[in-house]
Coordinates of N, CA and C in Angstrom, one line a residue:
M1 N 95.2 -147.4 -146.1 CA 96.6 -147.5 -145.1 C 97.5 -146.6 -145.9
R2 N 97.9 -145.1 -145.0 CA 98.4 -144.2 -145.8 C 99.5 -144.7 -145.2
I3 N 100.7 -144.0 -146.6 CA 101.7 -144.2 -146.6 C 102.3 -143.0 -145.9
R4 N 103.2 -142.1 -145.8 CA 103.8 -141.1 -145.0 C 104.9 -140.8 -146.4
N5 N 105.0 -139.8 -147.1 CA 106.4 -139.4 -147.5 C 107.3 -139.3 -146.7
K6 N 108.2 -139.9 -147.7 CA 110.0 -140.0 -147.1 C 110.5 -139.4 -148.0
E7 N 111.9 -139.4 -147.2 CA 113.0 -138.3 -147.9 C 113.4 -139.1 -149.3
W8 N 113.9 -140.6 -149.1 CA 114.0 -140.8 -150.0 C 113.2 -141.4 -151.1
H9 N 111.9 -141.2 -151.0 CA 110.8 -141.1 -152.1 C 111.4 -140.3 -153.1
K10 N 111.9 -139.0 -152.8 CA 112.4 -137.8 -153.5 C 113.1 -138.5 -155.1
T11 N 114.1 -139.9 -154.7 CA 115.1 -140.2 -155.2 C 115.1 -141.7 -155.8
I12 N 114.0 -142.0 -155.7 CA 113.7 -143.7 -155.7 C 113.6 -143.9 -157.1
F13 N 112.8 -143.5 -158.0 CA 112.7 -144.0 -159.0 C 113.9 -143.2 -160.2
D14 N 114.4 -142.4 -159.7 CA 115.9 -142.3 -160.6 C 117.1 -143.4 -159.9
D15 N 117.1 -144.1 -158.1 CA 118.0 -144.4 -157.7 C 117.6 -146.1 -158.5
A16 N 116.3 -146.3 -159.3 CA 116.1 -147.7 -159.9 C 115.2 -147.5 -160.9
K17 N 116.2 -146.6 -161.5 CA 115.0 -146.4 -163.2 C 116.1 -147.5 -163.9
D18 N 116.9 -148.5 -163.8 CA 117.1 -149.5 -164.3 C 115.8 -150.7 -164.1
K19 N 115.3 -150.4 -163.5 CA 114.2 -151.7 -163.2 C 113.1 -150.9 -163.4
L20 N 112.7 -149.6 -163.8 CA 111.6 -149.0 -163.9 C 111.6 -148.7 -165.3
V21 N 110.2 -148.9 -165.7 CA 109.5 -148.8 -166.8 C 108.9 -147.2 -167.1
V22 N 108.9 -146.5 -167.9 CA 108.8 -145.1 -167.5 C 107.5 -144.9 -168.6
D23 N 108.0 -145.7 -169.7 CA 106.7 -145.3 -171.0 C 106.7 -147.0 -171.2
P24 N 105.7 -147.9 -170.4 CA 105.4 -149.6 -171.6 C 104.7 -149.5 -172.3
K25 N 104.0 -148.6 -173.1 CA 104.0 -148.6 -174.8 C 104.8 -149.0 -175.5
E26 N 106.3 -148.6 -175.0 CA 107.4 -148.7 -176.0 C 108.0 -150.0 -175.8
Y27 N 107.4 -150.7 -174.8 CA 107.9 -152.0 -174.9 C 107.2 -153.6 -175.5
K28 N 105.8 -152.7 -175.9 CA 104.9 -153.7 -176.5 C 104.8 -154.4 -177.3
G29 N 104.2 -155.8 -177.3 CA 105.3 -156.6 -178.3 C 106.4 -157.2 -178.2
R30 N 107.6 -156.4 -176.7 CA 108.4 -157.2 -177.5 C 109.0 -157.4 -175.6
W31 N 108.6 -157.9 -175.0 CA 109.0 -157.8 -173.5 C 109.5 -159.0 -173.3
H32 N 109.1 -160.0 -173.9 CA 110.4 -161.1 -174.3 C 111.5 -161.0 -174.4
S33 N 111.6 -160.0 -175.8 CA 113.2 -159.8 -176.0 C 113.9 -158.9 -174.9
I34 N 113.1 -158.2 -174.6 CA 113.7 -157.3 -173.7 C 114.5 -157.6 -172.1
L35 N 113.0 -158.8 -171.8 CA 113.8 -159.5 -170.8 C 114.2 -160.5 -171.0
K36 N 114.7 -160.8 -172.0 CA 115.3 -162.5 -172.4 C 114.8 -163.6 -171.8
C37 N 114.0 -163.7 -171.8 CA 113.3 -164.9 -171.0 C 112.1 -165.6 -172.1
D38 N 111.8 -166.9 -172.1 CA 110.3 -167.6 -172.7 C 109.5 -167.6 -172.2
T39 N 109.2 -167.3 -170.9 CA 107.6 -167.2 -170.0 C 107.6 -165.6 -169.3
L40 N 106.8 -165.3 -169.5 CA 106.0 -163.7 -169.4 C 105.7 -163.9 -167.9
H41 N 105.4 -163.4 -167.1 CA 105.1 -163.6 -165.8 C 104.5 -161.5 -165.3
V42 N 102.8 -161.3 -165.0 CA 102.8 -159.9 -165.1 C 101.5 -160.5 -163.8
E43 N 102.6 -159.7 -162.9 CA 101.7 -159.5 -161.7 C 100.7 -157.7 -161.7
I44 N 99.4 -157.7 -161.2 CA 98.6 -156.3 -161.2 C 98.1 -156.3 -159.8
G45 N 98.7 -155.5 -159.4 CA 98.7 -155.1 -158.2 C 99.8 -155.4 -157.1
A46 N 101.1 -155.0 -157.5 CA 102.8 -155.3 -156.8 C 102.2 -155.3 -155.6
G47 N 102.0 -154.4 -154.7 CA 101.6 -153.9 -153.2 C 103.5 -153.1 -153.1
K48 N 104.0 -154.0 -152.3 CA 105.3 -153.4 -151.4 C 106.1 -154.3 -152.6
G49 N 105.9 -155.3 -153.3 CA 106.9 -155.8 -154.5 C 107.3 -157.2 -153.6
D50 N 107.0 -157.8 -152.5 CA 107.6 -159.3 -152.1 C 107.4 -160.1 -153.2
Y51 N 105.9 -160.0 -153.7 CA 105.7 -161.5 -154.8 C 107.3 -161.4 -155.6
W52 N 107.1 -160.4 -156.4 CA 107.6 -159.6 -157.4 C 109.1 -159.8 -157.5
I53 N 109.7 -159.7 -156.1 CA 111.4 -159.8 -156.3 C 111.7 -161.4 -156.1
K54 N 110.5 -161.9 -154.8 CA 110.9 -163.1 -154.4 C 110.5 -164.1 -155.9
M55 N 109.4 -164.1 -156.7 CA 109.6 -165.2 -157.6 C 110.1 -164.8 -158.5
S56 N 111.0 -163.7 -158.2 CA 111.8 -163.7 -159.7 C 113.1 -164.3 -159.7
Q57 N 113.5 -163.9 -157.8 CA 114.9 -164.7 -157.2 C 114.3 -166.3 -157.7
L58 N 113.1 -166.9 -157.4 CA 113.1 -168.1 -157.6 C 113.1 -169.0 -158.9
Y59 N 112.6 -168.0 -160.0 CA 112.8 -168.3 -161.2 C 113.1 -167.5 -162.2
P60 N 115.1 -167.3 -162.1 CA 115.7 -166.1 -162.4 C 116.0 -165.9 -164.3
K61 N 114.9 -167.3 -164.6 CA 115.4 -167.4 -166.1 C 114.2 -166.8 -167.0
Q62 N 113.2 -166.5 -165.6 CA 111.7 -166.3 -165.9 C 112.0 -165.0 -166.1
G63 N 110.9 -163.9 -167.1 CA 110.5 -162.7 -166.8 C 109.1 -162.3 -165.8
F64 N 109.4 -161.3 -165.4 CA 108.2 -160.8 -164.2 C 108.4 -159.5 -164.3
V65 N 107.0 -158.5 -165.2 CA 106.5 -157.5 -164.5 C 105.9 -157.1 -163.8
A66 N 106.2 -156.5 -162.6 CA 105.2 -155.9 -161.6 C 104.5 -155.0 -161.8
I67 N 103.6 -154.6 -162.0 CA 102.1 -152.8 -162.0 C 101.7 -153.0 -160.6
E68 N 102.0 -151.7 -160.2 CA 101.3 -151.2 -159.0 C 101.3 -149.4 -159.6
K69 N 100.1 -148.9 -159.4 CA 99.5 -147.7 -159.7 C 99.9 -146.9 -158.3
E70 N 100.1 -147.4 -156.9 CA 100.0 -146.3 -156.1 C 101.4 -146.0 -156.1
K71 N 102.0 -144.8 -156.4 CA 103.2 -144.2 -156.1 C 104.2 -144.5 -155.2
K72 N 103.8 -144.2 -154.1 CA 104.4 -144.3 -152.8 C 104.6 -145.9 -152.5
V73 N 103.4 -146.4 -152.7 CA 103.6 -147.9 -152.7 C 104.7 -148.8 -153.3
A74 N 104.6 -147.8 -154.4 CA 105.7 -148.7 -155.6 C 106.8 -148.1 -155.3
A75 N 107.1 -147.5 -154.4 CA 108.4 -146.6 -154.5 C 109.4 -147.3 -153.3
I76 N 108.1 -147.8 -152.1 CA 108.9 -149.2 -151.2 C 109.0 -150.3 -151.9
A77 N 108.6 -150.8 -152.9 CA 108.7 -152.2 -153.7 C 110.0 -152.0 -154.5
L78 N 110.5 -150.5 -154.9 CA 111.8 -150.4 -155.9 C 112.6 -150.7 -155.0
K79 N 112.4 -149.5 -153.6 CA 113.5 -149.7 -152.7 C 114.3 -151.0 -152.0
K80 N 113.1 -151.8 -152.2 CA 113.4 -153.2 -151.6 C 114.3 -153.9 -152.7
S81 N 114.0 -153.5 -154.2 CA 114.3 -153.9 -155.1 C 116.1 -153.5 -155.8
L82 N 116.1 -152.6 -155.0 CA 117.9 -152.0 -155.0 C 118.9 -152.9 -154.4
E83 N 118.3 -153.8 -153.6 CA 119.0 -154.9 -152.7 C 119.9 -156.4 -153.3
F84 N 119.0 -156.2 -154.9 CA 119.0 -157.3 -155.5 C 119.0 -157.2 -157.0
D85 N 120.1 -158.3 -157.8 CA 120.4 -158.3 -158.8 C 119.1 -158.8 -159.6
L86 N 118.2 -158.6 -160.6 CA 116.8 -159.0 -161.4 C 116.9 -158.7 -162.7
P87 N 117.6 -159.1 -163.6 CA 117.8 -158.9 -165.1 C 117.0 -158.8 -165.4
H88 N 115.9 -160.1 -165.0 CA 115.2 -160.0 -166.1 C 113.5 -159.8 -165.8
S89 N 113.5 -158.7 -164.4 CA 112.7 -158.3 -164.2 C 111.9 -156.4 -164.3
K90 N 111.1 -156.1 -164.4 CA 110.7 -154.4 -164.1 C 109.4 -154.4 -163.8
F91 N 109.5 -152.9 -163.7 CA 107.8 -152.5 -162.4 C 107.4 -151.2 -163.4
V92 N 105.9 -151.0 -163.3 CA 105.6 -150.3 -164.0 C 104.5 -149.9 -162.9
T93 N 104.8 -148.7 -163.0 CA 104.1 -147.4 -161.9 C 102.7 -146.4 -162.4
E94 N 101.7 -147.6 -162.9 CA 100.7 -146.8 -163.9 C 99.4 -147.9 -163.8
D95 N 98.1 -147.5 -163.7 CA 96.6 -147.9 -163.6 C 96.9 -149.0 -165.0
A96 N 96.6 -150.3 -163.9 CA 96.4 -151.8 -165.4 C 95.5 -151.7 -166.3
V97 N 94.4 -150.5 -165.9 CA 93.5 -150.1 -166.6 C 93.7 -150.2 -168.5
N98 N 95.1 -149.5 -168.5 CA 95.7 -149.3 -169.8 C 96.7 -150.6 -170.4
L99 N 96.1 -151.9 -169.4 CA 97.1 -153.1 -170.1 C 97.1 -153.3 -171.4
D100 N 95.7 -153.3 -171.8 CA 96.1 -153.5 -173.6 C 96.9 -152.3 -173.8
E101 N 97.6 -151.3 -174.0 CA 98.2 -150.8 -174.8 C 99.6 -151.3 -174.3
W102 N 99.9 -151.5 -173.2 CA 101.1 -152.4 -172.6 C 101.8 -153.9 -173.7
F103 N 101.1 -154.5 -173.9 CA 100.9 -155.9 -174.2 C 100.5 -156.3 -175.4
E104 N 100.9 -156.9 -176.6 CA 100.4 -157.2 -177.4 C 99.6 -158.4 -177.3
N105 N 98.2 -158.6 -178.1 CA 97.5 -159.8 -177.9 C 97.9 -161.5 -177.3
G106 N 98.1 -162.0 -176.4 CA 98.6 -163.3 -176.4 C 100.6 -163.2 -175.8
E107 N 100.9 -162.5 -175.1 CA 102.1 -162.0 -175.3 C 102.4 -162.2 -173.9
I108 N 101.7 -162.3 -173.0 CA 101.4 -162.9 -171.3 C 101.5 -164.5 -170.9
D109 N 101.8 -165.0 -170.2 CA 102.0 -166.6 -170.7 C 101.8 -167.2 -168.9
I110 N 101.6 -166.5 -167.8 CA 100.8 -166.0 -166.3 C 100.7 -165.0 -166.0
L111 N 99.6 -164.6 -165.5 CA 98.9 -163.4 -165.0 C 98.4 -163.4 -163.5
H112 N 99.1 -162.9 -162.7 CA 99.0 -163.0 -161.5 C 98.1 -161.7 -160.5
L113 N 96.8 -162.3 -159.9 CA 96.4 -161.1 -159.0 C 96.2 -161.5 -157.9
N114 N 97.5 -161.1 -157.1 CA 97.4 -161.2 -155.8 C 96.6 -160.6 -154.4
F115 N 95.6 -161.1 -154.1 CA 95.1 -160.3 -153.1 C 94.9 -158.8 -153.7
S116 N 94.0 -158.5 -154.4 CA 94.0 -157.7 -154.7 C 92.7 -156.9 -154.3
D117 N 92.3 -155.6 -154.2 CA 91.3 -154.9 -153.7 C 90.2 -155.6 -153.8
P118 N 89.3 -156.2 -152.5 CA 88.3 -156.8 -152.4 C 86.9 -155.7 -153.0
W119 N 87.2 -154.3 -153.0 CA 85.9 -154.0 -153.1 C 84.4 -154.1 -152.2
P120 N 84.4 -154.2 -151.0 CA 83.5 -155.0 -150.5 C 82.2 -154.7 -151.2
K121 N 81.8 -152.8 -150.7 CA 80.6 -152.2 -150.7 C 80.0 -153.1 -152.4
K122 N 78.6 -153.2 -152.4 CA 78.2 -153.6 -153.7 C 78.3 -152.4 -154.9
S123 N 78.0 -151.2 -154.2 CA 78.0 -150.0 -155.4 C 80.2 -150.4 -155.7
H124 N 80.5 -150.7 -155.3 CA 82.2 -150.4 -155.8 C 82.6 -152.4 -156.6
N125 N 81.9 -153.2 -156.6 CA 82.1 -154.2 -157.3 C 82.4 -153.7 -158.4
K126 N 82.1 -152.8 -159.5 CA 83.1 -152.3 -160.8 C 84.1 -152.0 -160.8
R127 N 84.9 -152.0 -159.6 CA 86.3 -151.7 -160.0 C 87.0 -153.0 -159.6
R128 N 86.3 -153.5 -159.1 CA 87.0 -155.1 -158.9 C 88.2 -155.7 -160.1
L129 N 89.3 -156.3 -160.2 CA 90.1 -156.5 -161.0 C 89.4 -157.8 -161.8
T130 N 88.6 -158.3 -161.7 CA 87.7 -159.5 -162.1 C 86.2 -159.1 -162.8
T131 N 86.2 -158.3 -162.9 CA 85.0 -157.7 -163.6 C 85.3 -158.2 -165.0
R132 N 83.9 -158.1 -165.7 CA 84.0 -158.8 -167.2 C 85.0 -158.1 -167.8
E133 N 84.7 -156.6 -168.3 CA 85.6 -155.8 -169.2 C 87.5 -156.2 -168.4
F134 N 87.9 -156.1 -167.6 CA 89.2 -157.0 -167.2 C 89.4 -158.6 -167.0
I135 N 88.8 -159.1 -167.2 CA 88.5 -160.7 -167.9 C 89.0 -160.9 -169.7
N136 N 88.1 -160.1 -169.8 CA 88.3 -159.5 -171.6 C 89.7 -159.2 -171.6
T137 N 89.8 -158.6 -170.8 CA 91.2 -158.0 -171.4 C 92.2 -159.1 -171.3
Y138 N 92.3 -160.0 -170.1 CA 93.1 -161.0 -170.0 C 93.0 -162.0 -170.7
Y139 N 91.6 -162.3 -171.5 CA 91.9 -163.5 -172.2 C 92.6 -162.7 -173.7
R140 N 92.4 -161.6 -174.3 CA 93.3 -161.2 -175.2 C 94.6 -161.2 -175.1
L141 N 95.3 -161.1 -173.5 CA 96.6 -160.7 -173.5 C 97.2 -162.1 -173.3
L142 N 96.4 -163.0 -172.9 CA 97.1 -164.4 -172.5 C 97.2 -165.2 -173.9
S143 N 98.4 -165.4 -173.7 CA 98.8 -166.9 -174.9 C 98.3 -167.8 -174.6
D144 N 97.7 -168.8 -175.9 CA 97.0 -169.8 -176.1 C 96.9 -170.6 -174.9
T145 N 98.1 -171.0 -173.9 CA 98.1 -171.7 -173.3 C 98.9 -171.1 -171.6
G146 N 98.5 -170.0 -171.9 CA 98.8 -168.9 -171.2 C 97.8 -169.3 -169.4
E147 N 98.0 -168.8 -168.7 CA 97.5 -169.2 -167.1 C 97.1 -167.9 -166.3
L148 N 96.0 -167.9 -165.8 CA 95.4 -166.8 -164.6 C 95.5 -167.7 -163.2
Q149 N 96.2 -166.5 -162.5 CA 96.6 -167.0 -161.2 C 95.7 -166.3 -159.8
I150 N 94.9 -166.4 -159.5 CA 94.4 -165.7 -158.4 C 94.7 -166.2 -156.7
K151 N 95.0 -164.8 -155.9 CA 95.0 -165.8 -154.3 C 94.7 -164.4 -153.4
S152 N 93.6 -164.8 -153.0 CA 92.9 -163.6 -152.1 C 92.5 -164.7 -150.3
D153 N 92.4 -163.6 -149.5 CA 92.1 -163.8 -148.3 C 90.5 -163.7 -148.2
N154 N 89.6 -162.3 -149.3 CA 88.6 -162.4 -149.3 C 87.7 -163.6 -150.1
R155 N 86.7 -164.4 -149.2 CA 86.1 -165.0 -150.2 C 85.1 -164.5 -150.5
D156 N 84.4 -163.3 -150.7 CA 83.2 -162.9 -151.6 C 83.9 -162.2 -152.8
F157 N 85.1 -162.1 -152.7 CA 85.5 -161.5 -153.9 C 86.3 -163.0 -154.8
F158 N 86.7 -163.5 -153.8 CA 87.3 -165.2 -154.9 C 85.9 -165.7 -155.1
E159 N 84.8 -165.6 -154.7 CA 83.3 -165.9 -155.3 C 83.0 -165.6 -156.2
F160 N 83.5 -164.0 -156.3 CA 82.8 -163.5 -157.6 C 83.6 -163.6 -158.2
S161 N 85.0 -163.9 -158.0 CA 86.0 -164.1 -159.5 C 86.0 -165.2 -160.1
V162 N 85.6 -166.5 -159.1 CA 85.4 -167.8 -159.8 C 83.8 -167.6 -160.6
V163 N 82.7 -166.8 -160.3 CA 81.8 -166.8 -161.3 C 81.7 -166.3 -162.4
H164 N 82.5 -165.2 -162.3 CA 83.0 -164.3 -163.7 C 83.4 -165.2 -164.4
L165 N 84.9 -165.3 -164.1 CA 85.4 -166.1 -164.7 C 85.1 -167.3 -166.3
S166 N 84.3 -167.9 -164.7 CA 83.6 -169.3 -165.4 C 82.6 -168.3 -166.6
Q167 N 82.2 -167.5 -166.5 CA 81.1 -167.2 -167.4 C 82.2 -166.0 -168.4
N168 N 83.1 -166.0 -168.2 CA 83.7 -165.4 -169.5 C 85.2 -165.8 -170.4
G169 N 84.5 -167.0 -170.7 CA 85.9 -168.2 -171.6 C 86.9 -168.7 -170.4
F170 N 87.0 -169.2 -169.4 CA 87.9 -169.4 -168.1 C 87.3 -170.8 -168.6
N171 N 88.3 -171.9 -168.1 CA 88.4 -172.8 -167.6 C 89.4 -173.3 -165.8
C172 N 88.3 -173.4 -165.1 CA 89.5 -173.7 -164.3 C 90.1 -174.8 -163.6
H173 N 91.1 -174.5 -163.5 CA 91.8 -176.0 -163.3 C 92.7 -176.2 -161.9
E174 N 92.7 -175.8 -161.0 CA 93.1 -175.6 -160.3 C 92.3 -174.8 -158.9
I175 N 92.1 -175.3 -157.5 CA 91.3 -174.0 -157.3 C 91.5 -175.0 -155.4
S176 N 91.7 -174.2 -154.3 CA 92.0 -174.3 -152.9 C 91.0 -173.3 -152.3
L177 N 90.4 -173.5 -151.2 CA 90.1 -173.1 -150.2 C 90.7 -172.8 -148.9
D178 N 91.5 -173.4 -149.1 CA 93.1 -173.5 -148.2 C 94.3 -174.0 -149.0
Y179 N 94.9 -172.5 -149.3 CA 96.0 -172.8 -150.2 C 97.3 -173.1 -148.9
R180 N 97.6 -172.6 -148.3 CA 98.5 -173.0 -147.6 C 98.6 -173.9 -146.3
S181 N 97.5 -174.9 -146.6 CA 97.5 -175.9 -145.6 C 98.6 -176.8 -145.6
I182 N 99.0 -176.6 -147.0 CA 100.4 -177.9 -147.4 C 101.0 -176.9 -147.9
D183 N 102.6 -177.2 -147.9 CA 103.1 -176.8 -148.4 C 103.4 -176.1 -150.1
H184 N 103.5 -175.2 -150.4 CA 103.7 -174.8 -152.2 C 105.0 -173.9 -152.3
D185 N 106.2 -174.8 -152.6 CA 107.3 -174.2 -152.4 C 107.4 -173.3 -154.0
E186 N 106.4 -173.6 -154.5 CA 106.8 -173.3 -156.1 C 106.0 -171.5 -156.4
D187 N 105.6 -171.5 -155.2 CA 105.0 -170.4 -154.9 C 105.2 -169.5 -153.6
V188 N 105.7 -168.5 -153.3 CA 106.9 -167.1 -152.7 C 105.3 -167.0 -151.7
I189 N 105.9 -167.0 -150.7 CA 105.0 -166.3 -149.3 C 105.8 -164.7 -149.1
T190 N 104.7 -164.1 -149.2 CA 105.1 -162.5 -149.2 C 104.9 -162.5 -147.5
E191 N 105.7 -161.2 -147.0 CA 105.1 -160.6 -145.6 C 103.5 -160.6 -145.1
Y192 N 102.8 -160.0 -146.6 CA 101.6 -159.5 -146.5 C 100.6 -161.2 -146.4
E193 N 100.9 -162.2 -146.9 CA 100.4 -163.2 -146.9 C 100.5 -164.1 -145.7
Q194 N 102.4 -163.6 -145.2 CA 102.1 -164.8 -143.7 C 101.7 -164.0 -142.4
R195 N 101.0 -163.0 -142.6 CA 100.4 -162.2 -141.8 C 99.0 -163.1 -141.8
F196 N 98.2 -163.5 -142.5 CA 96.9 -164.2 -142.7 C 97.3 -165.8 -142.3
I197 N 98.4 -166.1 -142.5 CA 98.5 -167.7 -142.3 C 98.9 -167.6 -140.5
E198 N 99.2 -166.6 -140.0 CA 100.0 -166.5 -138.6 C 98.3 -166.7 -137.8
L199 N 97.6 -165.9 -138.9 CA 95.9 -165.8 -137.7 C 95.2 -166.6 -138.3
N200 N 96.0 -167.5 -139.3 CA 95.0 -169.1 -139.6 C 93.8 -168.7 -140.4
Q201 N 93.9 -167.5 -140.9 CA 92.5 -167.6 -142.0 C 93.0 -168.1 -143.0
P202 N 92.2 -168.8 -143.8 CA 92.7 -169.1 -145.3 C 92.8 -168.7 -146.4
I203 N 94.1 -169.1 -147.2 CA 94.3 -168.1 -148.1 C 93.3 -169.0 -149.1
F204 N 92.4 -168.5 -150.2 CA 92.0 -169.1 -151.5 C 92.7 -168.5 -153.0
R205 N 92.9 -169.7 -153.7 CA 93.4 -169.8 -154.3 C 93.2 -170.5 -155.8
S206 N 93.1 -169.8 -156.9 CA 92.4 -170.7 -158.2 C 93.2 -170.4 -159.4
C207 N 93.4 -171.2 -160.5 CA 94.0 -171.4 -161.8 C 93.4 -171.4 -163.0
W208 N 93.4 -170.6 -163.8 CA 92.6 -170.8 -164.7 C 93.1 -170.4 -166.2
K209 N 92.7 -171.3 -167.4 CA 93.2 -171.5 -168.8 C 91.6 -171.0 -169.8
K210 N 92.1 -170.2 -171.0 CA 91.4 -170.0 -171.2 C 90.8 -171.2 -172.0
R211 N 89.4 -171.0 -172.1 CA 88.6 -172.1 -172.9 C 88.6 -172.4 -174.6

């Protein structure tokens, strides 16, 4: 989806500078203390920020870090965030391939992959966020009791993720092939997810802990 440049794009990163982390390397090993939280959530591929904002509101004492590399999409998320007081939340507009440089081993408590790009062509599978390389990074950065949560509307990506996580040090302790068939008040619904629900398309979800 192509997003057009808008006038406010030019100033939004200054307007939302209290939420924006310009150099996440400077936060490495200090996220809990900087965000004043016991539980640190990290969302990779935050898109337009709905999940980041709503979860920050639902769990106001927990820390939330959203990562979105597409600057125009990140700008939309940051613009939305201006309406809310999110003292324990930050936004990173960089590529998550550098995750190791931003977080210490064991620093993340809950890692979220929500509707990640499925890269449907087989030749593009290596770009998925659940390849062995990424999974090994998640394993290092998650705390001993940490959790990786995945939601997707793409069955092929979901099955790919289940296989690769199972083969690379993770145990699945929760899995659903139609997650929104019942209410889950603990996990917010974004506008993007709501579209699939209205079309009666199943949402796949799994939760993983380090083996």
